Amino acid sequence: MKNVLGTKLEICNLNPITGFTRNGCCETGPQDIGQHTVCAEVTQEFLQFSKMQGNDLMTPRPEFEFLGLKAGDRWCLCASRWLEALEEGVAPPVILEATHEKALDLINLAELKYHQLR
């Protein structure tokens, strides 16, 4: 698997463990309708925005072994949600090396580079 830079896809996060398949990587496949391909370091603004969109990432969901996210956690986001956040001015910074190349189907590489974690 490759990242948006064309190199080997790196792990996004293992604590909390992320990814559609919960292996720490923002890989994707046919079952991943949301395309969880953008590795981002979530911010409080983004978490609030996501909750307002109907996806509460802050509240623990023990039935899914999900402890809830807090600002500073790295998480594989849906490419479309990241793009929505970008349009609203609350896109969290991305980790390019851990963002799957499939994200480029929806998001321009220049935008991802502009918002890369520094």
Tab-separated table of C-alpha atoms in Angstrom:
chain	number	residue	atom	x	y	z
A	1	MET	CA	0.000	0.000	0.000
A	2	LYS	CA	1.108	3.513	-0.793
A	3	ASN	CA	0.524	6.898	0.785
A	4	VAL	CA	-0.280	10.183	-0.968
A	5	LEU	CA	3.447	10.784	-1.493
A	6	GLY	CA	3.820	7.496	-3.387
A	7	THR	CA	5.859	5.809	-0.655
A	8	LYS	CA	4.973	2.987	1.765
A	9	LEU	CA	1.856	3.689	3.834
A	10	GLU	CA	2.893	4.210	7.450
A	11	ILE	CA	0.923	3.490	10.621
A	12	CYS	CA	-1.402	6.301	11.667
A	13	ASN	CA	-1.998	5.279	15.284
A	14	LEU	CA	-2.033	2.238	17.538
A	15	ASN	CA	-3.225	4.000	20.708
A	16	PRO	CA	-6.076	4.448	20.193
A	17	ILE	CA	-5.986	1.898	17.409
A	18	THR	CA	-7.442	3.327	14.220
A	19	GLY	CA	-8.250	2.358	10.671
A	20	PHE	CA	-11.290	0.787	9.068
A	21	THR	CA	-9.854	-2.660	9.831
A	22	ARG	CA	-8.455	-1.490	13.201
A	23	ASN	CA	-4.860	-2.298	12.352
A	24	GLY	CA	-3.493	1.211	12.849
A	25	CYS	CA	-3.319	2.017	9.121
A	26	CYS	CA	-5.613	4.147	6.983
A	27	GLU	CA	-5.996	1.419	4.397
A	28	THR	CA	-9.251	0.948	2.519
A	29	GLY	CA	-11.148	-1.646	0.559
A	30	PRO	CA	-14.529	-2.392	-1.000
A	31	GLN	CA	-16.287	-2.678	2.399
A	32	ASP	CA	-15.021	0.754	3.487
A	33	ILE	CA	-17.868	2.871	2.142
A	34	GLY	CA	-16.625	5.939	4.045
A	35	GLN	CA	-13.080	5.627	2.687
A	36	HIS	CA	-11.235	6.103	6.014
A	37	THR	CA	-8.026	7.148	4.264
A	38	VAL	CA	-6.920	10.453	5.834
A	39	CYS	CA	-4.627	10.202	8.845
A	40	ALA	CA	-5.224	13.341	10.878
A	41	GLU	CA	-4.361	14.670	14.291
A	42	VAL	CA	-7.810	15.674	15.458
A	43	THR	CA	-8.485	19.058	17.000
A	44	GLN	CA	-11.254	20.085	19.390
A	45	GLU	CA	-12.782	22.190	16.594
A	46	PHE	CA	-12.876	19.211	14.259
A	47	LEU	CA	-14.330	16.908	16.923
A	48	GLN	CA	-17.128	19.413	17.581
A	49	PHE	CA	-17.753	19.785	13.840
A	50	SER	CA	-17.893	16.014	13.370
A	51	LYS	CA	-20.359	15.698	16.256
A	52	MET	CA	-22.576	18.365	14.680
A	53	GLN	CA	-22.506	16.313	11.466
A	54	GLY	CA	-23.816	13.282	13.354
A	55	ASN	CA	-20.531	11.463	13.993
A	56	ASP	CA	-19.605	11.848	17.662
A	57	LEU	CA	-15.989	10.739	17.941
A	58	MET	CA	-15.590	12.005	21.514
A	59	THR	CA	-18.045	9.811	23.403
A	60	PRO	CA	-16.726	6.406	24.473
A	61	ARG	CA	-18.525	3.439	22.893
A	62	PRO	CA	-17.367	0.427	24.934
A	63	GLU	CA	-19.541	-1.935	22.874
A	64	PHE	CA	-17.199	-1.174	19.956
A	65	GLU	CA	-14.075	-1.023	22.153
A	66	PHE	CA	-13.914	2.707	21.371
A	67	LEU	CA	-12.697	4.949	24.175
A	68	GLY	CA	-13.507	8.225	22.440
A	69	LEU	CA	-11.070	10.695	20.909
A	70	LYS	CA	-9.564	13.833	22.355
A	71	ALA	CA	-7.683	16.651	20.679
A	72	GLY	CA	-4.213	15.469	19.694
A	73	ASP	CA	-5.229	11.873	18.912
A	74	ARG	CA	-4.422	10.578	15.449
A	75	TRP	CA	-7.306	8.942	13.604
A	76	CYS	CA	-8.170	7.675	10.121
A	77	LEU	CA	-10.868	10.022	8.908
A	78	CYS	CA	-13.269	9.619	6.019
A	79	ALA	CA	-11.884	11.602	3.093
A	80	SER	CA	-15.279	13.208	2.486
A	81	ARG	CA	-15.585	14.339	6.144
A	82	TRP	CA	-12.099	15.847	6.059
A	83	LEU	CA	-13.073	17.692	2.874
A	84	GLU	CA	-16.278	18.961	4.540
A	85	ALA	CA	-14.193	20.153	7.484
A	86	LEU	CA	-11.834	21.900	5.067
A	87	GLU	CA	-14.756	23.765	3.502
A	88	GLU	CA	-15.864	24.850	6.996
A	89	GLY	CA	-12.357	25.955	8.004
A	90	VAL	CA	-11.849	23.250	10.670
A	91	ALA	CA	-9.809	20.608	8.821
A	92	PRO	CA	-7.360	18.961	11.212
A	93	PRO	CA	-3.708	18.599	10.211
A	94	VAL	CA	-2.822	15.463	8.265
A	95	ILE	CA	0.092	13.055	8.402
A	96	LEU	CA	0.939	12.585	4.725
A	97	GLU	CA	3.042	9.453	5.192
A	98	ALA	CA	0.077	7.704	6.850
A	99	THR	CA	-2.647	9.008	4.489
A	100	HIS	CA	-3.642	6.397	1.899
A	101	GLU	CA	-3.186	7.327	-1.761
A	102	LYS	CA	-6.917	6.658	-2.327
A	103	ALA	CA	-7.611	9.945	-0.506
A	104	LEU	CA	-6.418	11.651	-3.694
A	105	ASP	CA	-9.627	10.462	-5.390
A	106	LEU	CA	-11.421	13.211	-3.441
A	107	ILE	CA	-8.767	15.575	-2.091
A	108	ASN	CA	-6.158	17.551	-3.972
A	109	LEU	CA	-2.568	16.738	-2.915
A	110	ALA	CA	-1.796	20.460	-2.634
A	111	GLU	CA	-4.568	20.827	-0.017
A	112	LEU	CA	-3.231	17.870	1.959
A	113	LYS	CA	0.308	19.265	1.827
A	114	TYR	CA	-0.934	22.680	2.933
A	115	HIS	CA	-2.613	21.067	5.944
A	116	GLN	CA	0.161	18.638	6.828
A	117	LEU	CA	1.156	18.354	10.464
A	118	ARG	CA	4.247	20.419	11.125
